[in-house]
PDB file of C-alpha atoms in Angstrom:
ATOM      1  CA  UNK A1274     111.945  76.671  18.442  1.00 95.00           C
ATOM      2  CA  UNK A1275     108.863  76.769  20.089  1.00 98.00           C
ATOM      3  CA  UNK A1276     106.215  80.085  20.734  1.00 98.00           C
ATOM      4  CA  UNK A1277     105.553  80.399  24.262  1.00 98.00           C
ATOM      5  CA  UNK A1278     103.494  83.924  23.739  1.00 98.00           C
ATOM      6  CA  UNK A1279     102.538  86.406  21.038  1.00 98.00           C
ATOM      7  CA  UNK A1280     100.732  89.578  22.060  1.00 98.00           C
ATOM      8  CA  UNK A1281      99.705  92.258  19.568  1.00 98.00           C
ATOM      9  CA  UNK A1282     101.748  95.602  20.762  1.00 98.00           C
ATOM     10  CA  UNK A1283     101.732  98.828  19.442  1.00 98.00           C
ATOM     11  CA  UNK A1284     100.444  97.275  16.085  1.00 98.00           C
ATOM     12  CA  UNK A1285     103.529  94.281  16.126  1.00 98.00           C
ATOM     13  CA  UNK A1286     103.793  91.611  17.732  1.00 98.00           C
ATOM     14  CA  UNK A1287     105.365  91.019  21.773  1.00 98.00           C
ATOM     15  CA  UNK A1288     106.770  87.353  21.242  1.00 98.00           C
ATOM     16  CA  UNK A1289     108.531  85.222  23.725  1.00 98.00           C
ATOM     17  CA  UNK A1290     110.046  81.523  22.330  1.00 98.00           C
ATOM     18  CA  UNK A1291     111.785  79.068  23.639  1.00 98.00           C
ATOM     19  CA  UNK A1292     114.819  76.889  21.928  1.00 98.00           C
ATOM     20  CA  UNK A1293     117.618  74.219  22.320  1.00 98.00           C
ATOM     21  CA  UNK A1294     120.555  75.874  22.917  1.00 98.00           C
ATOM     22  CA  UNK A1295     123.689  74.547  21.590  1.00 98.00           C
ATOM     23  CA  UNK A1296     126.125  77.242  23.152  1.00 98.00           C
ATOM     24  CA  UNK A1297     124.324  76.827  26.297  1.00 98.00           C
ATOM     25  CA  UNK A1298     123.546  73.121  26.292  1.00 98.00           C
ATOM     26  CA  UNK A1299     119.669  73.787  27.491  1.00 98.00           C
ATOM     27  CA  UNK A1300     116.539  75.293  26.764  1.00 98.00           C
ATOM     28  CA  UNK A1301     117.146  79.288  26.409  1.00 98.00           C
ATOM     29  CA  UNK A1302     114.095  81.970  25.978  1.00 98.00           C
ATOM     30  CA  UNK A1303     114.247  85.171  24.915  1.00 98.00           C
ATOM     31  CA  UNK A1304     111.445  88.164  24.567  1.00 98.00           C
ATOM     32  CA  UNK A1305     110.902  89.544  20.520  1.00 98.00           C
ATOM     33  CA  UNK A1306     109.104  92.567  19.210  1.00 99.00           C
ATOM     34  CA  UNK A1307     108.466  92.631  15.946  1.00 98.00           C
ATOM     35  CA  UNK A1308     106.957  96.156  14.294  1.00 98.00           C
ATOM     36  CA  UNK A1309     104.439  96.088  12.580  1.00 98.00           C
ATOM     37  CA  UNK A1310     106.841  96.972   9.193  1.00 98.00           C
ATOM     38  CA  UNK A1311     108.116  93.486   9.314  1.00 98.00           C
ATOM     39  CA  UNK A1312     105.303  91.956   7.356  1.00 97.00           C
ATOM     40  CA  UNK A1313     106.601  93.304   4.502  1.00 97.00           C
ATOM     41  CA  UNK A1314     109.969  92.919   5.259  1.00 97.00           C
ATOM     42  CA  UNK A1315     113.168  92.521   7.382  1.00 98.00           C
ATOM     43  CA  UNK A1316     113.457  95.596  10.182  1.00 98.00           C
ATOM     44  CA  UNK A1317     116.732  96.549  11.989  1.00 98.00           C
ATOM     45  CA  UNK A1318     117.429  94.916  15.328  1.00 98.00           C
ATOM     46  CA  UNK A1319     118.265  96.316  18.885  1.00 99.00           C
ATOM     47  CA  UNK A1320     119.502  94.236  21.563  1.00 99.00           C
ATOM     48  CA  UNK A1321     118.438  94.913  24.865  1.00 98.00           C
ATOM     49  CA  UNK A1322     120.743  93.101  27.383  1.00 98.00           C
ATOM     50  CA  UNK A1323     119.399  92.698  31.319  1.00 98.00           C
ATOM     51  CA  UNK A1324     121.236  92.709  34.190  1.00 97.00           C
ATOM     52  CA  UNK A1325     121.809  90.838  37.705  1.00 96.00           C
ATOM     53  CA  UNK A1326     118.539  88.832  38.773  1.00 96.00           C
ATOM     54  CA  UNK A1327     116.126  89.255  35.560  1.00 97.00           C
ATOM     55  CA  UNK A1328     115.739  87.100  32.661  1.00 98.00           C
ATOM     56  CA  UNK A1329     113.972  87.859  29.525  1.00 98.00           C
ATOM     57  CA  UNK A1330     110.805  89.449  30.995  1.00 98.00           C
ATOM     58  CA  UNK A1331     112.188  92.368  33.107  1.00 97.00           C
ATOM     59  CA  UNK A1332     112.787  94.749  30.424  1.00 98.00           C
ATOM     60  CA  UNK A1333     109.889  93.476  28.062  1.00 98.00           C
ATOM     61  CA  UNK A1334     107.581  94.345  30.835  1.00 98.00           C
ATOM     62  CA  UNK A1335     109.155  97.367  32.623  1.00 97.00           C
ATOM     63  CA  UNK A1336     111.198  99.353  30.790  1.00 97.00           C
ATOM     64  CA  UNK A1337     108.573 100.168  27.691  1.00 96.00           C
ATOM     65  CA  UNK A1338     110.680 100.102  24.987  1.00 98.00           C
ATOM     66  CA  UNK A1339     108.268  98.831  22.683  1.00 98.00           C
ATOM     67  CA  UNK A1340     106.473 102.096  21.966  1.00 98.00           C
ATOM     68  CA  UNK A1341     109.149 104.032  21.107  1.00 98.00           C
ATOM     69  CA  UNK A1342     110.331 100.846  18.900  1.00 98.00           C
ATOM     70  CA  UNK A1343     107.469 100.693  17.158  1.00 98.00           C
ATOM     71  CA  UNK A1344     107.832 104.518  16.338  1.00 98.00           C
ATOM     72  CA  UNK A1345     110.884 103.828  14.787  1.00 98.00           C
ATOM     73  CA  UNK A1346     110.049 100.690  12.699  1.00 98.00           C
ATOM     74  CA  UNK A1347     112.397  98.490  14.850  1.00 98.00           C
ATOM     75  CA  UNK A1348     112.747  95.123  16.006  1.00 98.00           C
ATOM     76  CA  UNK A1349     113.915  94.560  19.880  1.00 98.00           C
ATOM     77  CA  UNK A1350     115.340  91.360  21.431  1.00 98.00           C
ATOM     78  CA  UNK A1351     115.083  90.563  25.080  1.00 98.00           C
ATOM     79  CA  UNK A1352     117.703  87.461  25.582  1.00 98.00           C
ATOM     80  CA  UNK A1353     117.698  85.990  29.213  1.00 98.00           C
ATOM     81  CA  UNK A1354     120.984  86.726  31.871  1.00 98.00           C
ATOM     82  CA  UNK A1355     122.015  82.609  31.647  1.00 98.00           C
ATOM     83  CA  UNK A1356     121.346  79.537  31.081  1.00 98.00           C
ATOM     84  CA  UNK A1357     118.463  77.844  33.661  1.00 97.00           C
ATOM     85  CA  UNK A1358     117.224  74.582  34.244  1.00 94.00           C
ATOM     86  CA  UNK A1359     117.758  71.006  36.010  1.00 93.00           C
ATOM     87  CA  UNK A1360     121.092  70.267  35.959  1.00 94.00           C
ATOM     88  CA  UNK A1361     122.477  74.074  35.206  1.00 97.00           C
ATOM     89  CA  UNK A1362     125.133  75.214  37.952  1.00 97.00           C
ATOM     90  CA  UNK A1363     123.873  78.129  40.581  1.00 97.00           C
ATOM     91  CA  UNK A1364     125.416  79.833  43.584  1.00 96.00           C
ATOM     92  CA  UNK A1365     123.707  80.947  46.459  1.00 95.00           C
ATOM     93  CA  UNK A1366     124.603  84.557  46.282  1.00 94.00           C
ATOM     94  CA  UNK A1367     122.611  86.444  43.618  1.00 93.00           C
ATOM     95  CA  UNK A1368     125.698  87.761  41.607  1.00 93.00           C
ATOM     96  CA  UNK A1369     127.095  84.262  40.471  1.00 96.00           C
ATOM     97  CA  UNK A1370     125.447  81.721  38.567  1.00 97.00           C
ATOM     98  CA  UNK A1371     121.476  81.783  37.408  1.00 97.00           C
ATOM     99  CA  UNK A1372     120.489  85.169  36.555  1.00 97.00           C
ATOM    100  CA  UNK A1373     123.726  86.238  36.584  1.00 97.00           C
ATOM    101  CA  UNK A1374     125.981  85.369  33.416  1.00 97.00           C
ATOM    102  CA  UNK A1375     127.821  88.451  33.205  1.00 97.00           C
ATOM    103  CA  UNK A1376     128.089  87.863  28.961  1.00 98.00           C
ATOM    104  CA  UNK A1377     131.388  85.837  29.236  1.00 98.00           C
ATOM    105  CA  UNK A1378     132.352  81.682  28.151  1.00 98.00           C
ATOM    106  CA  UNK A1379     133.113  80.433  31.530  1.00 98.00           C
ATOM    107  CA  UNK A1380     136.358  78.293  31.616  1.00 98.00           C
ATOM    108  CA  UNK A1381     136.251  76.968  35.290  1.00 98.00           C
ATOM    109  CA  UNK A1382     134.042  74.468  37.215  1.00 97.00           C
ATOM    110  CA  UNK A1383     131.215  74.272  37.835  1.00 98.00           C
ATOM    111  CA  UNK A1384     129.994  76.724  34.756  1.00 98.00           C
ATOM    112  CA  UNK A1385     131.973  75.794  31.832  1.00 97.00           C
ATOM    113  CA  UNK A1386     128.728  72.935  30.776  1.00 97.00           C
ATOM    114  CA  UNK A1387     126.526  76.071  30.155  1.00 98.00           C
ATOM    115  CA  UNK A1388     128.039  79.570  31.216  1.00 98.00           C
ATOM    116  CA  UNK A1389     128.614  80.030  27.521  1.00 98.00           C
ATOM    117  CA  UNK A1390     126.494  83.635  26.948  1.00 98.00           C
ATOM    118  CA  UNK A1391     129.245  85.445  25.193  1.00 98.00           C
ATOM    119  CA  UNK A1392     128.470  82.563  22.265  1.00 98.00           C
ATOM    120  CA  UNK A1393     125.198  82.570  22.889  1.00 98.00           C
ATOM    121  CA  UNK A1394     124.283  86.434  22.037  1.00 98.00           C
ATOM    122  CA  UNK A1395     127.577  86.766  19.570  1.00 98.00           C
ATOM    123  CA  UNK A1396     126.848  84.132  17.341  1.00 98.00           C
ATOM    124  CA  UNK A1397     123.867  81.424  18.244  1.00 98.00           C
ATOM    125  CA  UNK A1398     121.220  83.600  18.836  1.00 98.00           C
ATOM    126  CA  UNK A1399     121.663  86.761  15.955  1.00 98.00           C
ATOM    127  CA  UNK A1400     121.352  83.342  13.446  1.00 98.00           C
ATOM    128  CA  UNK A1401     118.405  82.162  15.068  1.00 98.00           C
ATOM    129  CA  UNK A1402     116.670  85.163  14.800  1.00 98.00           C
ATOM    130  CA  UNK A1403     118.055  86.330  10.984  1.00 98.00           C
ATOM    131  CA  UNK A1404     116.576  82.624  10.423  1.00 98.00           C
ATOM    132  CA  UNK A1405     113.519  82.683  11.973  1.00 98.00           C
ATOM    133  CA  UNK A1406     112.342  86.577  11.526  1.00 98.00           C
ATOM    134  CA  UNK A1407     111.943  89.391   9.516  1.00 98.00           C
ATOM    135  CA  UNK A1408     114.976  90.697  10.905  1.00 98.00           C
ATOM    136  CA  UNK A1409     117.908  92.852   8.890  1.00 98.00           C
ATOM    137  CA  UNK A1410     121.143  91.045  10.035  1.00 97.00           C
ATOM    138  CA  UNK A1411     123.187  94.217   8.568  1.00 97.00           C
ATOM    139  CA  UNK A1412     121.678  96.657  10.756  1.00 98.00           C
ATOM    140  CA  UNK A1413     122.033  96.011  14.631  1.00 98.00           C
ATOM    141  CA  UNK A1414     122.596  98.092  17.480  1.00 98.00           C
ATOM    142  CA  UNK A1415     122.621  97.108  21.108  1.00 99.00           C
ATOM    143  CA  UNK A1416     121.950  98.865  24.881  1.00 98.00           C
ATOM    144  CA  UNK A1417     121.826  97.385  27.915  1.00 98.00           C
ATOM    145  CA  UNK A1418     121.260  97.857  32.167  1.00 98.00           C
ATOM    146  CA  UNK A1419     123.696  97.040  34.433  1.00 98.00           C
ATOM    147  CA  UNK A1420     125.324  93.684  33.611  1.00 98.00           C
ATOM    148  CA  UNK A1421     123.662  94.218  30.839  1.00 98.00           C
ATOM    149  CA  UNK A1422     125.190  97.522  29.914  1.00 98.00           C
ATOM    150  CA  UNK A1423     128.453  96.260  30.589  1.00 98.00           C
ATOM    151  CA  UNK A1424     127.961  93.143  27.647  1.00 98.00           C
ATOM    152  CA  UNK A1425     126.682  95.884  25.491  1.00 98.00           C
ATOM    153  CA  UNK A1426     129.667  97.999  25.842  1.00 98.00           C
ATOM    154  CA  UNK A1427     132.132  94.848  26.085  1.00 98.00           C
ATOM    155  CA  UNK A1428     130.129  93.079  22.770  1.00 98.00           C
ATOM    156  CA  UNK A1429     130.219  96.444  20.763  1.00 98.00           C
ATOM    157  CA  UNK A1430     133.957  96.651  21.055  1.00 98.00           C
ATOM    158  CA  UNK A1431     135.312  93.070  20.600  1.00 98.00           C
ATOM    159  CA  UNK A1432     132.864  92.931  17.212  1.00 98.00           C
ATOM    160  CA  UNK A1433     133.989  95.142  15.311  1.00 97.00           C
ATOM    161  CA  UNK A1434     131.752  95.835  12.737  1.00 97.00           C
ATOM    162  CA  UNK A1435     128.954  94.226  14.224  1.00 98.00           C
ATOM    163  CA  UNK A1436     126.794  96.732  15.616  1.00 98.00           C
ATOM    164  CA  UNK A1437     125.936 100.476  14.415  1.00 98.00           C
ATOM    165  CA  UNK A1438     125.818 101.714  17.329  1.00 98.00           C
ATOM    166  CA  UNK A1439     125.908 101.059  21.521  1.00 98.00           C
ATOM    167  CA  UNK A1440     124.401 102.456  24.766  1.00 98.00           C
ATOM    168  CA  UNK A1441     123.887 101.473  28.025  1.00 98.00           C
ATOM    169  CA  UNK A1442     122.108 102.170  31.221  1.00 98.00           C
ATOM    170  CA  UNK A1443     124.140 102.262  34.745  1.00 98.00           C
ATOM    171  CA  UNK A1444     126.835  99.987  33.123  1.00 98.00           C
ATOM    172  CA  UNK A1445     129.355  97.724  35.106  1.00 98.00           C
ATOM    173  CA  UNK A1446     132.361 100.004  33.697  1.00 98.00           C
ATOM    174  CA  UNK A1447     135.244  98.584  34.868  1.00 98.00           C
ATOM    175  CA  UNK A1448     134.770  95.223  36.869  1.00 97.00           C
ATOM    176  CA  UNK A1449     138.241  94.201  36.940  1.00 97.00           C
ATOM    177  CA  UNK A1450     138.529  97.347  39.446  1.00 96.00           C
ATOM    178  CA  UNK A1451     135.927  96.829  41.701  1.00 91.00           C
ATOM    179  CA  UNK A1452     134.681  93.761  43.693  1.00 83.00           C
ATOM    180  CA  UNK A1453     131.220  93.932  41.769  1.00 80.00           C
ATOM    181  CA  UNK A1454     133.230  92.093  38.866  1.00 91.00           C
ATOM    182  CA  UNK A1455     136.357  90.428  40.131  1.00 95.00           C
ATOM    183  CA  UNK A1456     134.177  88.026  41.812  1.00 94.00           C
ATOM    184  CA  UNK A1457     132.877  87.098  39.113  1.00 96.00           C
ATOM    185  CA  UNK A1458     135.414  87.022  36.340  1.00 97.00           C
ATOM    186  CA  UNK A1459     137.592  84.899  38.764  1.00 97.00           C
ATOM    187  CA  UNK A1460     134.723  82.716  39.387  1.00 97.00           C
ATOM    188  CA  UNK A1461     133.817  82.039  35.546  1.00 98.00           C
ATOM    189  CA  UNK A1462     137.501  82.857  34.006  1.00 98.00           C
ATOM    190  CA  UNK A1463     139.609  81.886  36.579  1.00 97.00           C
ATOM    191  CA  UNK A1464     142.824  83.533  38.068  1.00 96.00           C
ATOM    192  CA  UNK A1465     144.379  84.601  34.716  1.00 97.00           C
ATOM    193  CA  UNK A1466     143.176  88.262  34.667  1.00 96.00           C
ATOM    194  CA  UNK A1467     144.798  88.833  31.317  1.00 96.00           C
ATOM    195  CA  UNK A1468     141.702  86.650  30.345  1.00 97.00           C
ATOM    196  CA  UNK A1469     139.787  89.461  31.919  1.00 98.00           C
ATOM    197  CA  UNK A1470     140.675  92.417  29.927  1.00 97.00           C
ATOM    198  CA  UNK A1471     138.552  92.421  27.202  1.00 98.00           C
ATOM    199  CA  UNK A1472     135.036  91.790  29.510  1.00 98.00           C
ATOM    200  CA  UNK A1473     136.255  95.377  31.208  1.00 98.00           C
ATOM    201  CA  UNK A1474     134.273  97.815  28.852  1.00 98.00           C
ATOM    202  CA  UNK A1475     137.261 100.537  30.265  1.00 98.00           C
ATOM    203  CA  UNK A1476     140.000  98.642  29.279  1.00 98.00           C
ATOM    204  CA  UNK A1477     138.579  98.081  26.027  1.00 98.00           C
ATOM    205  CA  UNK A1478     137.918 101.304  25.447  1.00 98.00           C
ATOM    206  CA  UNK A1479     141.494 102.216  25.533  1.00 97.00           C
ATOM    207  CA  UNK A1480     142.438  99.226  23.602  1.00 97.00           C
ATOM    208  CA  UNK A1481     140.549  99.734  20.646  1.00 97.00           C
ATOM    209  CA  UNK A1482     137.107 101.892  21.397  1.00 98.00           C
ATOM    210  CA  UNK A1483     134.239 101.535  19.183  1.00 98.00           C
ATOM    211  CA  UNK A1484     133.479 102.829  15.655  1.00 97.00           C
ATOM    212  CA  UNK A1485     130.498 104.552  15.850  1.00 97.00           C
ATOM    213  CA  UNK A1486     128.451 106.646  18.163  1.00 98.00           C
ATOM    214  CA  UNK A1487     128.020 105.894  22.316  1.00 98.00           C
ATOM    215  CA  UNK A1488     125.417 106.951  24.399  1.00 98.00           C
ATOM    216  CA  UNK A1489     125.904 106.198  28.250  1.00 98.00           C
ATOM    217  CA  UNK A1490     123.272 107.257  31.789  1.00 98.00           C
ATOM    218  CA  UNK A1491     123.851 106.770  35.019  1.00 98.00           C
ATOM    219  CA  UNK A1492     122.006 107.967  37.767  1.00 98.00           C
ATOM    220  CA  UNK A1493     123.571 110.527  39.906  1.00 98.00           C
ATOM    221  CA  UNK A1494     122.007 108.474  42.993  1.00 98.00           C
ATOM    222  CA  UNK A1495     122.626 104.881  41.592  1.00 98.00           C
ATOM    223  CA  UNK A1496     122.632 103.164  44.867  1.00 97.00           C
ATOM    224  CA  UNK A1497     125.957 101.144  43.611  1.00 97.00           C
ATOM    225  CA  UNK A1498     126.997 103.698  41.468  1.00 97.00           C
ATOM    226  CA  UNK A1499     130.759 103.134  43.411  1.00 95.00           C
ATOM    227  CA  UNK A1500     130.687  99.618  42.303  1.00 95.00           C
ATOM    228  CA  UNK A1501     130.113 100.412  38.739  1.00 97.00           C
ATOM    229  CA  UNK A1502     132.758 103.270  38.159  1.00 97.00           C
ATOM    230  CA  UNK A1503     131.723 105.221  35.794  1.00 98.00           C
ATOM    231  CA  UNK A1504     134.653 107.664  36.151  1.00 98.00           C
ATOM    232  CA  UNK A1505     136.700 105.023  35.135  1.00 98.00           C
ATOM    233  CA  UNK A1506     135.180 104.913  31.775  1.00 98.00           C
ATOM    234  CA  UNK A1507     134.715 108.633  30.880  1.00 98.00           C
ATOM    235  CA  UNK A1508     138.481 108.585  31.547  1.00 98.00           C
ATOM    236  CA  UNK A1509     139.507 106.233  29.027  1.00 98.00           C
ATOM    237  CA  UNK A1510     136.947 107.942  26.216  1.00 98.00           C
ATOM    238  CA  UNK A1511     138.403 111.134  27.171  1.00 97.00           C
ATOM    239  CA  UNK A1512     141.987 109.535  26.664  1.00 97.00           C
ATOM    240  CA  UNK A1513     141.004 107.651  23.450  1.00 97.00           C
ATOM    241  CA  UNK A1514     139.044 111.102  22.125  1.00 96.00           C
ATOM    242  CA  UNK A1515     136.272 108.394  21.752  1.00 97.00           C
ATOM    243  CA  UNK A1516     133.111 110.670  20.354  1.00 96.00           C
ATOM    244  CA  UNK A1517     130.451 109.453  23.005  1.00 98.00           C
ATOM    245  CA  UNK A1518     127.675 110.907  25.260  1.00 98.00           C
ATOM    246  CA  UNK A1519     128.025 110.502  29.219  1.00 98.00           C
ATOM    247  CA  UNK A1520     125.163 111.747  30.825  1.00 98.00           C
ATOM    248  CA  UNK A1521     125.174 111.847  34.658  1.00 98.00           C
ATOM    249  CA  UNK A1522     121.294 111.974  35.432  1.00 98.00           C
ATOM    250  CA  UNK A1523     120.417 113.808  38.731  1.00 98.00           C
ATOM    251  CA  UNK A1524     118.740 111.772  41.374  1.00 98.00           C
ATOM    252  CA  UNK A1525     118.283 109.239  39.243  1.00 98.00           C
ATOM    253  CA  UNK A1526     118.817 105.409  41.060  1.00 98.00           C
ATOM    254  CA  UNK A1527     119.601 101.588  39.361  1.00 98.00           C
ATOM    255  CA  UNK A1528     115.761 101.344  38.902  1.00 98.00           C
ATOM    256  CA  UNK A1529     113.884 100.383  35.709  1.00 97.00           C
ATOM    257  CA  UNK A1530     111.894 103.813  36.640  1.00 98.00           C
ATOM    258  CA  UNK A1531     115.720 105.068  35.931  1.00 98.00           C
ATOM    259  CA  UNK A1532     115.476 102.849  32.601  1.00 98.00           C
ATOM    260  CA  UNK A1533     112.009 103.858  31.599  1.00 98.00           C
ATOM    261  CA  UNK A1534     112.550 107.529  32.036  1.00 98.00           C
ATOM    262  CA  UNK A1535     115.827 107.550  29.475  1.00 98.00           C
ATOM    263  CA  UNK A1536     114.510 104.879  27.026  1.00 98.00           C
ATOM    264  CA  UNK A1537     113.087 106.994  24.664  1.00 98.00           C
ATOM    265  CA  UNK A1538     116.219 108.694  24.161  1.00 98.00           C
ATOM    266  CA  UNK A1539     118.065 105.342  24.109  1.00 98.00           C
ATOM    267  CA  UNK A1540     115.844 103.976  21.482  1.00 98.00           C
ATOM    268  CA  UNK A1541     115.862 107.368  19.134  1.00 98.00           C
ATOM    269  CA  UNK A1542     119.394 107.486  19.399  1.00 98.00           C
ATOM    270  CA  UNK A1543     119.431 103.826  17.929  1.00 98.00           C
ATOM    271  CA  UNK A1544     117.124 104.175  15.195  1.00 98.00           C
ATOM    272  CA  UNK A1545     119.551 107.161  13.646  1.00 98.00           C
ATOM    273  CA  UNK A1546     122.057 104.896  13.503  1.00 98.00           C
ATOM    274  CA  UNK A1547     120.505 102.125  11.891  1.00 98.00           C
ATOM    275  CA  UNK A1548     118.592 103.589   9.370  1.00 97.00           C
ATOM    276  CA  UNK A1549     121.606 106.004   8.717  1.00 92.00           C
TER     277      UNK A1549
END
């Protein structure tokens, strides 16, 4: 692993570092804060996962999470949307390929080398960082934006057990519905859209919902807000009797102003679940 940047922040540390991935078969790097409570000891862990376009730095830099993290005596990871780099598959349109992983282990050509993010932030990166950092492996919780909402919700429900507690910001809800998803879960997963089910955070929600508290915000003027149905997943918590909070924010858009404005919430809700 190597340390591209430490900052001091908020009295931690802003990290970003660089490693071989295996699940990924390149170089990966992901953004770390570390409180300043982790000298003396390991601190619980939020994910934050990006969406379409950004890698590790868009939320580190825009959405300031870090204050409210450092309130709270918690660690936050920033992974990157894919794997990048000579040799790494890409697509001309923005929503397939670099920058745009959608959390899933690609089975078709040309992806399958690399498209392997599912692996990458279920299992190769939490042991990196429980390896590497102060960092309490037993107490996780994970949010998102966008894509990145949607492998927060998706993540949360096919490990059970695995995180305390999930939110997300303007989630894809229910891509096997809408052509903001099909494309690509037929690109990465092929035809088979059985194979699909459990990267639809709706579907999964009515399969086998999630044991702990949910915290979901969407803009009321979300600029793709048909794309990402949220409807379609306050229908299946209602249907499930899934305890959750849906929040519909007015005039609100897909924006990290839209993130920064609800992150305090995000991160408060969080840290009573993880120190709970």
């Amino acid at each position: 692993m190597q340390t591209v940047s430490e900052n001091a922040c908020f009295g931690g540390t802003q990290g970003v570092y660089s490693h071989k991935s295996t699940a990924c078969s390149c170089d990966m790097t992901f953004g770390l804060f570390l409180p300043e409570e982790a000298k003396d000891g390991p601190v619980p862990l939020l994910w934050y996962l990006s969406g379409l376009t950004c890698t590790h730095e868009n939320a580190m830099t825009k959405a300031g999470a870090q204050a409210w993290a450092a309130d709270h005596s918690i660690a936050l990871v920033f992974p990157d949307t894919s794997p990048r780099g000579e040799g790494v598959a890409d697509h001309e349109d923005y929503d397939l390929g670099q920058g745009a992983g959608f959390y899933v282990n690609a089975t078709q050509k040309p992806w399958v080398p690399h498209f392997r993010m599912w692996d990458y932030i279920a299992d190769e990166l939490p042991a990196l960082l429980t390896e590497k950092f102060a960092i309490d492996g037993d107490r996780q919780a994970i949010t998102g934006h966008s894509m990145g909402g949607h492998g927060a919700l998706t993540l949360a429900m096919n490990l059970p057990g695995r995180f305390r507690s999930v939110s997300a910001f303007s989630p894809i809800c229910n891509p096997t519905g809408a052509d903001w998803g099909r494309k690509q879960l037929a690109a990465y997963l092929g035809e088979d859209e059985s194979l699909w089910e459990r990267h639809d955070a709706s579907i999964m929600m009515r399969k086998t919902g999630f044991d702990g508290p949910v915290l979901i915000d969407t803009g009321s003027s979300d600029q793709f807000i048909e794309l990402l149905r949220p409807e379609t997943l306050a229908e299946a918590i209602a249907t499930r009797r899934q305890p959750a909070t849906l929040r519909l924010q007015p005039g609100y858009d897909h924006s990290y102003f839209f993130v920064s404005s609800f992150i305090e919430d995000h991160v408060a809700f969080h840290a009573q679940a993880l120190w709970s």
